[in-house]
Amino acid sequence: MAVVGSAVGLGNIWRFPFLVGENGGAAFIIIYFALVLLVGIPLILSEFIIGRGGEGAPIRSMARLTPKRGTKGWRTIGYLSVLIGTMLLSFYFVVSGWVLKLLTDSISGGFEGMSPTEITQNFTTFKDSTWHSIAYSTAFVAICALIVSRGIKRGVERWNKILIPSLVGMLILLCLNSTTLSGWGEATDFLFSPDWSKVTVQTFIDALGQVFFTLSISMGVMITYGSYTKKSENMLSSKVLSSVIDTSVAIIAGVAIFPAVFTYGLEPSEGPELVFITIPNIFAQMPLGWPLAIAFFTMLSIAALTSAISLMELLVTTAMEQFNLTRRRANIAISIMMVALAALCASSSAIFNLFDSLTAKILMPLCGLITAIFVGWIFDRVRAKSIFTSDGMHSKRAYPITLFLIRFIAPVAISIIFLSGLGLI
Ligand code: PHE
């Protein structure tokens, strides 16, 4: 459940739809599916192997697994994960602040009676007034810091059990509502009949970045969770299941959102604002739109919260381990740093986009590549197998194919996409 909680978040409901919109729909979705299977799942499993083997947060786990001279270079995986996590969390807090803003908007009257232009204006005015954005992102960091400091992270994550099914239920309700909209036909064409002529190298780069983002790969979260799980747990089935759930949530979000995009005359390629402009439009027109908007944005805030605290906790633990700080001090230091970094992203969309592109297009694939090579080629093969199969208890037959994906397919796929992105092949 914790893995699903970290995976399901704004990546599914905010990031996936806008990338689908920018990359022309169905073809992007198909490429994305293929990359979840060929790169995403093998990499989650690799990180779990590292976490179970190293029994710690990313930097500590990697240090334990590479005690010999000559292997220390692989510790880059730990440092890179923490760097990626920090950058990602910086703009994640800004977007979480947007969710919080729409929650307060819905509480104070909802969007009833607002026209699409008014809704767009409402959101862009807010986004462009830097201080408002900073205030909301700071509020979000404060909530996270409070949860982490009280040590109630596990308690909050237990909410996932109720939260994720309710969020999915709500999205399904929105899908049903979307079937009645005039843009339904156009949207299903857009989402399900691929137009391969729109596919470029960029489509692959965006799809790969989204796989990392949405499955929480290359940010140390899966290594840390790997270190928490019982050695007997069947790693393969739980990870495949969580990837299936994560992908389904993204698709359902797409089906809920695109009919409204076409109905209300919005642009699919709007970019990061897409969902935040589209969803209020749905509630503005829908029966019971007001209470439903409050319910929806509450759930979305909690989904963002559970993802953000998983990363915040990891940074706090890392600061404690690396600088010998108490939990309280580490929490204060990380919170101040995050408030500052989030403010930076809120005040400049150039920095926001730079952090997003740098992590999704360069650092995460790079870290994934090194991780796959480390687990596939460097790490003790016998030990990897015994960790993966819980000493032969399960998934024995799946091991060779998983190993093949980790050793060959994932690194080759990432390298090809990476190098063509740089224009080298
Ligand atoms: N997978 C998360 C999502 O889709 C991204 C994330 C993971 C964000 C961990 C923060 C921490 O929203």
Tab-separated table of C-alpha atoms and ligand atoms in Angstrom:
chain	number	residue	atom	x	y	z
A	1	MET	CA	0.000	0.000	0.000
A	2	ALA	CA	2.857	2.385	0.770
A	3	VAL	CA	4.332	1.774	-2.664
A	4	VAL	CA	0.986	2.464	-4.312
A	5	GLY	CA	0.594	5.558	-2.131
A	6	SER	CA	3.930	6.930	-3.233
A	7	ALA	CA	3.281	6.055	-6.871
A	8	VAL	CA	-0.260	7.408	-7.163
A	9	GLY	CA	-0.079	11.148	-6.926
A	10	LEU	CA	0.044	14.255	-9.018
A	11	GLY	CA	2.084	12.338	-11.578
A	12	ASN	CA	-1.028	10.430	-12.586
A	13	ILE	CA	-3.610	13.162	-12.408
A	14	TRP	CA	-1.591	16.255	-13.268
A	15	ARG	CA	1.497	15.217	-15.219
A	16	PHE	CA	0.235	12.283	-17.289
A	17	PRO	CA	-2.708	14.135	-18.915
A	18	PHE	CA	-0.676	17.170	-19.868
A	19	LEU	CA	2.053	15.055	-21.466
A	20	VAL	CA	-0.561	13.041	-23.349
A	21	GLY	CA	-1.983	16.363	-24.542
A	22	GLU	CA	1.365	17.720	-25.626
A	23	ASN	CA	2.381	14.524	-27.376
A	24	GLY	CA	-0.723	13.955	-29.413
A	25	GLY	CA	-2.615	11.260	-27.455
A	26	ALA	CA	-2.803	7.515	-28.108
A	27	ALA	CA	0.656	6.921	-29.588
A	28	PHE	CA	2.232	8.419	-26.473
A	29	ILE	CA	0.111	6.158	-24.250
A	30	ILE	CA	1.195	3.013	-26.133
A	31	ILE	CA	4.881	3.943	-25.927
A	32	TYR	CA	4.407	4.727	-22.254
A	33	PHE	CA	2.855	1.268	-21.618
A	34	ALA	CA	5.745	-0.440	-23.359
A	35	LEU	CA	8.261	1.496	-21.282
A	36	VAL	CA	6.457	0.677	-18.013
A	37	LEU	CA	6.907	-3.010	-18.831
A	38	LEU	CA	10.389	-2.948	-20.292
A	39	VAL	CA	12.045	-0.305	-18.140
A	40	GLY	CA	9.785	0.683	-15.231
A	41	ILE	CA	9.062	-2.687	-13.644
A	42	PRO	CA	12.640	-4.026	-13.981
A	43	LEU	CA	13.952	-0.834	-12.379
A	44	ILE	CA	11.526	-0.883	-9.454
A	45	LEU	CA	12.644	-4.456	-8.832
A	46	SER	CA	16.302	-3.440	-9.072
A	47	GLU	CA	15.792	-0.702	-6.492
A	48	PHE	CA	14.012	-3.164	-4.222
A	49	ILE	CA	16.926	-5.560	-4.505
A	50	ILE	CA	19.296	-2.737	-3.497
A	51	GLY	CA	17.052	-1.732	-0.595
A	52	ARG	CA	16.581	-5.249	0.723
A	53	GLY	CA	20.281	-5.962	0.346
A	54	GLY	CA	21.524	-2.680	1.818
A	55	GLU	CA	18.807	-2.216	4.450
A	56	GLY	CA	18.823	1.568	4.496
A	57	ALA	CA	18.044	4.825	2.746
A	58	PRO	CA	19.722	5.127	-0.687
A	59	ILE	CA	23.112	6.542	0.331
A	60	ARG	CA	23.531	4.119	3.213
A	61	SER	CA	22.259	1.105	1.244
A	62	MET	CA	24.671	1.770	-1.591
A	63	ALA	CA	27.573	2.292	0.828
A	64	ARG	CA	26.839	-1.093	2.412
A	65	LEU	CA	26.642	-2.871	-0.913
A	66	THR	CA	29.902	-1.462	-2.209
A	67	PRO	CA	32.454	-1.981	0.560
A	68	LYS	CA	35.357	-2.948	-1.710
A	69	ARG	CA	37.721	-0.507	-3.330
A	70	GLY	CA	36.934	-0.047	-6.966
A	71	THR	CA	33.200	-0.443	-6.426
A	72	LYS	CA	32.699	2.838	-4.629
A	73	GLY	CA	31.852	4.698	-7.831
A	74	TRP	CA	28.471	2.930	-7.807
A	75	ARG	CA	27.558	4.934	-4.731
A	76	THR	CA	26.670	7.651	-7.225
A	77	ILE	CA	23.249	5.929	-7.336
A	78	GLY	CA	22.614	6.972	-3.730
A	79	TYR	CA	23.743	10.579	-4.150
A	80	LEU	CA	22.008	10.995	-7.480
A	81	SER	CA	18.735	9.678	-6.034
A	82	VAL	CA	18.847	12.201	-3.214
A	83	LEU	CA	19.620	15.054	-5.628
A	84	ILE	CA	16.746	13.997	-7.896
A	85	GLY	CA	14.389	13.657	-4.928
A	86	THR	CA	15.245	17.165	-3.751
A	87	MET	CA	14.723	18.761	-7.152
A	88	LEU	CA	11.530	16.872	-7.766
A	89	LEU	CA	10.078	17.747	-4.406
A	90	SER	CA	10.830	21.445	-5.049
A	91	PHE	CA	8.347	21.733	-7.892
A	92	TYR	CA	6.058	19.031	-6.499
A	93	PHE	CA	5.374	21.364	-3.577
A	94	VAL	CA	4.455	24.151	-5.984
A	95	VAL	CA	1.943	21.956	-7.799
A	96	SER	CA	0.632	20.687	-4.460
A	97	GLY	CA	0.127	24.358	-3.579
A	98	TRP	CA	-2.003	24.717	-6.729
A	99	VAL	CA	-4.158	21.813	-5.545
A	100	LEU	CA	-4.517	23.457	-2.146
A	101	LYS	CA	-5.536	26.721	-3.811
A	102	LEU	CA	-8.254	24.970	-5.817
A	103	LEU	CA	-9.395	23.248	-2.630
A	104	THR	CA	-9.825	26.599	-0.892
A	105	ASP	CA	-11.584	27.947	-4.009
A	106	SER	CA	-14.010	25.062	-3.964
A	107	ILE	CA	-14.671	25.428	-0.250
A	108	SER	CA	-15.406	29.116	-0.663
A	109	GLY	CA	-18.123	28.664	-3.256
A	110	GLY	CA	-16.892	26.268	-5.887
A	111	PHE	CA	-16.788	27.108	-9.549
A	112	GLU	CA	-20.518	27.127	-10.181
A	113	GLY	CA	-21.594	29.588	-12.808
A	114	MET	CA	-18.042	30.414	-13.889
A	115	SER	CA	-17.341	30.393	-17.618
A	116	PRO	CA	-14.286	28.590	-19.041
A	117	THR	CA	-12.590	31.963	-19.612
A	118	GLU	CA	-13.197	33.037	-16.021
A	119	ILE	CA	-11.826	29.746	-14.735
A	120	THR	CA	-8.689	30.054	-16.853
A	121	GLN	CA	-8.270	33.632	-15.692
A	122	ASN	CA	-8.764	32.723	-12.046
A	123	PHE	CA	-6.011	30.137	-12.219
A	124	THR	CA	-3.497	32.101	-14.274
A	125	THR	CA	-3.901	35.210	-12.124
A	126	PHE	CA	-3.153	33.089	-9.080
A	127	LYS	CA	-0.197	31.349	-10.671
A	128	ASP	CA	1.310	34.579	-11.895
A	129	SER	CA	1.065	36.277	-8.524
A	130	THR	CA	4.233	34.810	-7.095
A	131	TRP	CA	3.462	35.560	-3.451
A	132	HIS	CA	0.223	33.634	-3.542
A	133	SER	CA	1.924	30.622	-5.080
A	134	ILE	CA	4.693	30.807	-2.500
A	135	ALA	CA	2.189	31.087	0.351
A	136	TYR	CA	0.359	27.936	-0.756
A	137	SER	CA	3.498	25.894	-1.379
A	138	THR	CA	4.895	26.981	2.001
A	139	ALA	CA	1.657	25.901	3.673
A	140	PHE	CA	2.032	22.517	2.048
A	141	VAL	CA	5.649	22.122	3.198
A	142	ALA	CA	4.522	23.060	6.716
A	143	ILE	CA	1.846	20.341	6.754
A	144	CYS	CA	4.403	17.761	5.587
A	145	ALA	CA	6.960	18.924	8.159
A	146	LEU	CA	4.371	18.598	10.905
A	147	ILE	CA	3.460	15.064	9.897
A	148	VAL	CA	7.110	14.020	9.619
A	149	SER	CA	7.997	15.649	12.971
A	150	ARG	CA	5.178	13.950	14.822
A	151	GLY	CA	6.399	10.620	13.494
A	152	ILE	CA	2.880	9.914	12.224
A	153	LYS	CA	3.960	9.277	8.659
A	154	ARG	CA	2.987	5.625	8.861
A	155	GLY	CA	-0.385	6.640	10.292
A	156	VAL	CA	-1.018	9.037	7.458
A	157	GLU	CA	0.026	6.451	4.925
A	158	ARG	CA	-2.590	4.137	6.293
A	159	TRP	CA	-5.104	6.586	4.841
A	160	ASN	CA	-4.003	5.359	1.457
A	161	LYS	CA	-6.207	2.338	1.967
A	162	ILE	CA	-9.271	4.550	1.967
A	163	LEU	CA	-7.895	7.341	-0.114
A	164	ILE	CA	-6.829	5.544	-3.260
A	165	PRO	CA	-10.078	3.616	-3.774
A	166	SER	CA	-12.071	6.822	-3.128
A	167	LEU	CA	-9.940	8.806	-5.532
A	168	VAL	CA	-10.409	6.118	-8.176
A	169	GLY	CA	-14.168	6.084	-7.458
A	170	MET	CA	-14.308	9.823	-7.892
A	171	LEU	CA	-12.369	9.679	-11.150
A	172	ILE	CA	-14.738	6.994	-12.442
A	173	LEU	CA	-17.659	9.263	-11.570
A	174	LEU	CA	-16.001	12.041	-13.556
A	175	CYS	CA	-15.510	9.601	-16.463
A	176	LEU	CA	-19.217	8.784	-16.425
A	177	ASN	CA	-20.011	12.471	-16.412
A	178	SER	CA	-17.576	12.941	-19.297
A	179	THR	CA	-19.464	10.410	-21.447
A	180	THR	CA	-22.332	12.916	-21.544
A	181	LEU	CA	-20.169	15.758	-22.839
A	182	SER	CA	-20.126	16.758	-26.483
A	183	GLY	CA	-16.345	16.314	-26.665
A	184	TRP	CA	-16.516	12.601	-25.698
A	185	GLY	CA	-16.118	11.240	-29.246
A	186	GLU	CA	-13.245	13.514	-30.087
A	187	ALA	CA	-11.524	12.660	-26.798
A	188	THR	CA	-11.775	8.892	-27.210
A	189	ASP	CA	-10.349	9.219	-30.712
A	190	PHE	CA	-7.533	11.306	-29.318
A	191	LEU	CA	-6.817	8.848	-26.496
A	192	PHE	CA	-7.286	5.540	-28.284
A	193	SER	CA	-6.530	5.850	-32.021
A	194	PRO	CA	-2.838	6.451	-32.408
A	195	ASP	CA	-1.556	8.968	-34.890
A	196	TRP	CA	1.979	7.676	-35.419
A	197	SER	CA	2.905	10.638	-37.573
A	198	LYS	CA	3.071	12.754	-34.422
A	199	VAL	CA	5.686	10.501	-32.801
A	200	THR	CA	9.165	11.988	-32.508
A	201	VAL	CA	12.175	11.350	-30.304
A	202	GLN	CA	10.585	13.820	-27.910
A	203	THR	CA	7.594	11.492	-27.453
A	204	PHE	CA	9.900	8.712	-26.264
A	205	ILE	CA	11.833	11.042	-23.984
A	206	ASP	CA	8.645	12.350	-22.392
A	207	ALA	CA	7.177	8.861	-22.019
A	208	LEU	CA	10.356	7.563	-20.379
A	209	GLY	CA	10.508	10.521	-17.991
A	210	GLN	CA	6.890	9.949	-17.039
A	211	VAL	CA	7.557	6.272	-16.266
A	212	PHE	CA	10.249	7.295	-13.775
A	213	PHE	CA	8.185	10.092	-12.280
A	214	THR	CA	4.959	8.196	-11.847
A	215	LEU	CA	6.433	4.953	-10.536
A	216	SER	CA	8.705	6.899	-8.129
A	217	ILE	CA	11.868	5.422	-9.646
A	218	SER	CA	15.376	6.954	-9.343
A	219	MET	CA	14.489	9.017	-6.317
A	220	GLY	CA	15.453	6.559	-3.631
A	221	VAL	CA	11.886	5.894	-2.490
A	222	MET	CA	11.812	2.319	-3.744
A	223	ILE	CA	15.233	1.574	-2.230
A	224	THR	CA	13.993	2.816	1.128
A	225	TYR	CA	10.731	0.859	0.907
A	226	GLY	CA	12.695	-2.192	-0.158
A	227	SER	CA	14.617	-1.936	3.077
A	228	TYR	CA	11.360	-1.888	5.077
A	229	THR	CA	9.638	-4.930	3.591
A	230	LYS	CA	9.753	-8.379	5.077
A	231	LYS	CA	12.242	-10.650	3.402
A	232	SER	CA	9.505	-13.177	2.698
A	233	GLU	CA	7.255	-10.788	0.796
A	234	ASN	CA	6.675	-11.644	-2.829
A	235	MET	CA	8.338	-8.684	-4.426
A	236	LEU	CA	7.392	-9.408	-8.021
A	237	SER	CA	3.638	-9.671	-7.641
A	238	SER	CA	3.309	-6.652	-5.369
A	239	LYS	CA	5.399	-4.455	-7.654
A	240	VAL	CA	3.667	-5.549	-10.834
A	241	LEU	CA	0.321	-4.947	-9.150
A	242	SER	CA	1.284	-1.465	-7.980
A	243	SER	CA	2.476	-0.554	-11.493
A	244	VAL	CA	-0.819	-1.792	-12.933
A	245	ILE	CA	-2.808	0.260	-10.410
A	246	ASP	CA	-0.679	3.334	-11.052
A	247	THR	CA	-1.056	3.074	-14.821
A	248	SER	CA	-4.805	2.476	-14.582
A	249	VAL	CA	-5.277	5.569	-12.423
A	250	ALA	CA	-3.460	7.645	-15.049
A	251	ILE	CA	-5.619	6.290	-17.881
A	252	ILE	CA	-8.837	6.847	-15.928
A	253	ALA	CA	-7.707	10.419	-15.233
A	254	GLY	CA	-7.123	10.888	-18.968
A	255	VAL	CA	-10.581	9.573	-19.837
A	256	ALA	CA	-12.134	11.876	-17.245
A	257	ILE	CA	-10.285	14.966	-18.401
A	258	PHE	CA	-9.975	14.997	-22.197
A	259	PRO	CA	-13.708	15.045	-23.066
A	260	ALA	CA	-13.929	18.210	-20.973
A	261	VAL	CA	-10.869	19.680	-22.695
A	262	PHE	CA	-12.565	19.305	-26.072
A	263	THR	CA	-16.012	20.330	-24.831
A	264	TYR	CA	-14.920	23.571	-23.204
A	265	GLY	CA	-12.674	24.649	-26.051
A	266	LEU	CA	-9.391	24.217	-24.160
A	267	GLU	CA	-6.121	23.240	-25.792
A	268	PRO	CA	-4.891	19.655	-25.122
A	269	SER	CA	-1.354	20.986	-25.392
A	270	GLU	CA	-1.924	23.623	-22.712
A	271	GLY	CA	1.014	22.312	-20.613
A	272	PRO	CA	1.247	22.012	-16.824
A	273	GLU	CA	-1.899	24.084	-16.221
A	274	LEU	CA	-4.111	21.731	-18.250
A	275	VAL	CA	-5.692	19.748	-15.441
A	276	PHE	CA	-6.054	22.705	-13.109
A	277	ILE	CA	-8.071	24.571	-15.691
A	278	THR	CA	-10.047	21.597	-16.998
A	279	ILE	CA	-11.238	20.018	-13.755
A	280	PRO	CA	-12.851	23.192	-12.340
A	281	ASN	CA	-14.747	23.451	-15.636
A	282	ILE	CA	-16.131	19.961	-15.127
A	283	PHE	CA	-17.361	20.854	-11.640
A	284	ALA	CA	-18.735	24.192	-12.816
A	285	GLN	CA	-21.123	22.378	-15.159
A	286	MET	CA	-21.807	19.166	-13.276
A	287	PRO	CA	-24.810	18.505	-11.025
A	288	LEU	CA	-23.679	18.658	-7.369
A	289	GLY	CA	-20.480	20.268	-8.649
A	290	TRP	CA	-19.792	22.191	-5.461
A	291	PRO	CA	-19.636	19.378	-2.875
A	292	LEU	CA	-18.008	17.077	-5.404
A	293	ALA	CA	-15.286	19.649	-6.084
A	294	ILE	CA	-14.541	19.889	-2.369
A	295	ALA	CA	-14.362	16.100	-2.100
A	296	PHE	CA	-12.167	15.799	-5.184
A	297	PHE	CA	-9.619	18.441	-4.245
A	298	THR	CA	-9.456	17.131	-0.675
A	299	MET	CA	-8.568	13.688	-1.992
A	300	LEU	CA	-6.085	15.087	-4.470
A	301	SER	CA	-4.404	17.096	-1.698
A	302	ILE	CA	-4.055	13.974	0.409
A	303	ALA	CA	-2.712	11.999	-2.566
A	304	ALA	CA	-0.106	14.723	-3.106
A	305	LEU	CA	0.619	14.729	0.613
A	306	THR	CA	1.285	10.991	0.861
A	307	SER	CA	3.667	11.165	-2.119
A	308	ALA	CA	5.432	14.256	-0.791
A	309	ILE	CA	5.916	12.908	2.730
A	310	SER	CA	7.457	9.702	1.388
A	311	LEU	CA	10.156	11.824	-0.203
A	312	MET	CA	10.432	14.309	2.643
A	313	GLU	CA	10.919	11.466	5.130
A	314	LEU	CA	13.667	10.079	2.941
A	315	LEU	CA	15.491	13.417	2.861
A	316	VAL	CA	15.153	13.802	6.631
A	317	THR	CA	16.492	10.287	7.247
A	318	THR	CA	19.369	10.948	4.867
A	319	ALA	CA	20.243	14.217	6.633
A	320	MET	CA	20.185	12.379	9.977
A	321	GLU	CA	22.401	9.576	8.689
A	322	GLN	CA	24.876	11.751	6.855
A	323	PHE	CA	25.258	14.698	9.226
A	324	ASN	CA	24.484	13.031	12.542
A	325	LEU	CA	21.546	15.321	13.205
A	326	THR	CA	18.635	14.651	15.497
A	327	ARG	CA	15.332	14.017	13.737
A	328	ARG	CA	14.028	17.399	14.877
A	329	ARG	CA	16.989	19.346	13.542
A	330	ALA	CA	17.060	17.395	10.300
A	331	ASN	CA	13.365	18.048	9.805
A	332	ILE	CA	13.759	21.780	10.409
A	333	ALA	CA	16.749	22.022	8.080
A	334	ILE	CA	15.068	20.084	5.271
A	335	SER	CA	11.833	22.060	5.664
A	336	ILE	CA	13.627	25.401	5.404
A	337	MET	CA	15.508	24.184	2.358
A	338	MET	CA	12.292	22.979	0.739
A	339	VAL	CA	10.432	26.228	1.427
A	340	ALA	CA	13.266	28.111	-0.282
A	341	LEU	CA	13.510	25.757	-3.258
A	342	ALA	CA	9.735	25.656	-3.732
A	343	ALA	CA	9.643	29.462	-3.609
A	344	LEU	CA	12.291	29.528	-6.314
A	345	CYS	CA	10.196	27.241	-8.538
A	346	ALA	CA	7.020	29.188	-7.764
A	347	SER	CA	8.593	32.484	-8.694
A	348	SER	CA	10.029	31.430	-12.017
A	349	SER	CA	8.435	29.066	-14.482
A	350	ALA	CA	11.828	28.820	-16.180
A	351	ILE	CA	13.294	27.282	-13.012
A	352	PHE	CA	10.169	25.127	-12.521
A	353	ASN	CA	10.504	23.756	-16.053
A	354	LEU	CA	14.255	23.379	-15.731
A	355	PHE	CA	13.897	21.243	-12.582
A	356	ASP	CA	11.163	19.163	-14.184
A	357	SER	CA	13.042	18.607	-17.466
A	358	LEU	CA	16.427	18.096	-15.880
A	359	THR	CA	15.092	15.382	-13.568
A	360	ALA	CA	12.722	13.635	-15.987
A	361	LYS	CA	14.782	13.863	-19.149
A	362	ILE	CA	18.346	13.538	-17.893
A	363	LEU	CA	18.960	12.673	-14.243
A	364	MET	CA	16.295	10.002	-13.701
A	365	PRO	CA	17.123	8.032	-16.872
A	366	LEU	CA	20.827	8.347	-16.027
A	367	CYS	CA	20.309	7.089	-12.483
A	368	GLY	CA	18.050	4.299	-13.808
A	369	LEU	CA	20.711	3.268	-16.284
A	370	ILE	CA	23.409	3.069	-13.616
A	371	THR	CA	21.034	1.194	-11.292
A	372	ALA	CA	20.209	-1.424	-13.938
A	373	ILE	CA	23.897	-1.914	-14.766
A	374	PHE	CA	24.792	-2.181	-11.083
A	375	VAL	CA	22.107	-4.744	-10.223
A	376	GLY	CA	22.416	-6.641	-13.515
A	377	TRP	CA	26.167	-6.813	-13.893
A	378	ILE	CA	28.017	-5.797	-10.730
A	379	PHE	CA	25.916	-6.984	-7.797
A	380	ASP	CA	26.468	-10.550	-6.602
A	381	ARG	CA	24.221	-12.684	-8.829
A	382	VAL	CA	23.510	-15.387	-6.252
A	383	ARG	CA	22.563	-12.823	-3.652
A	384	ALA	CA	20.335	-10.912	-6.071
A	385	LYS	CA	18.498	-14.118	-6.894
A	386	SER	CA	17.994	-15.064	-3.276
A	387	ILE	CA	16.696	-11.562	-2.466
A	388	PHE	CA	14.372	-11.563	-5.463
A	389	THR	CA	12.929	-15.004	-4.799
A	390	SER	CA	12.982	-14.705	-0.976
A	391	ASP	CA	15.435	-17.626	-0.842
A	392	GLY	CA	13.616	-19.644	-3.428
A	393	MET	CA	10.131	-19.219	-1.963
A	394	HIS	CA	8.518	-17.659	-5.032
A	395	SER	CA	8.936	-16.102	-8.500
A	396	LYS	CA	11.682	-18.581	-9.377
A	397	ARG	CA	10.513	-18.917	-12.941
A	398	ALA	CA	10.162	-15.170	-13.402
A	399	TYR	CA	13.713	-14.514	-12.288
A	400	PRO	CA	15.583	-15.259	-15.543
A	401	ILE	CA	13.319	-13.019	-17.610
A	402	THR	CA	13.482	-10.245	-15.010
A	403	LEU	CA	17.245	-10.494	-14.955
A	404	PHE	CA	17.301	-10.354	-18.738
A	405	LEU	CA	15.202	-7.182	-18.680
A	406	ILE	CA	17.441	-5.640	-16.025
A	407	ARG	CA	20.698	-6.578	-17.744
A	408	PHE	CA	19.876	-5.920	-21.371
A	409	ILE	CA	16.525	-4.438	-22.249
A	410	ALA	CA	16.246	-1.613	-19.694
A	411	PRO	CA	19.799	-0.262	-20.174
A	412	VAL	CA	19.621	-0.522	-23.963
A	413	ALA	CA	16.191	1.150	-24.140
A	414	ILE	CA	17.273	3.988	-21.848
A	415	SER	CA	20.546	4.480	-23.727
A	416	ILE	CA	18.879	4.616	-27.137
A	417	ILE	CA	16.296	7.153	-25.991
A	418	PHE	CA	18.904	9.144	-24.119
A	419	LEU	CA	21.407	9.285	-26.959
A	420	SER	CA	18.824	10.125	-29.591
A	421	GLY	CA	17.575	12.881	-27.300
A	422	LEU	CA	21.062	14.346	-27.287
A	423	GLY	CA	21.103	14.040	-31.058
A	424	LEU	CA	23.988	11.555	-30.948
A	425	ILE	CA	22.216	8.734	-32.798
B	1	PHE	N1	5.015	9.000	-8.163
B	1	PHE	C1	4.613	10.253	-7.631
B	1	PHE	C2	3.454	10.806	-8.427
B	1	PHE	O1	3.103	10.229	-9.425
B	1	PHE	C3	5.737	11.203	-7.692
B	1	PHE	C4	6.386	11.348	-6.391
B	1	PHE	C5	6.951	10.291	-5.743
B	1	PHE	C6	6.386	12.539	-5.819
B	1	PHE	C7	7.508	10.441	-4.548
B	1	PHE	C8	6.941	12.722	-4.630
B	1	PHE	C9	7.484	11.653	-3.990
B	1	PHE	O2	2.901	11.804	-8.088
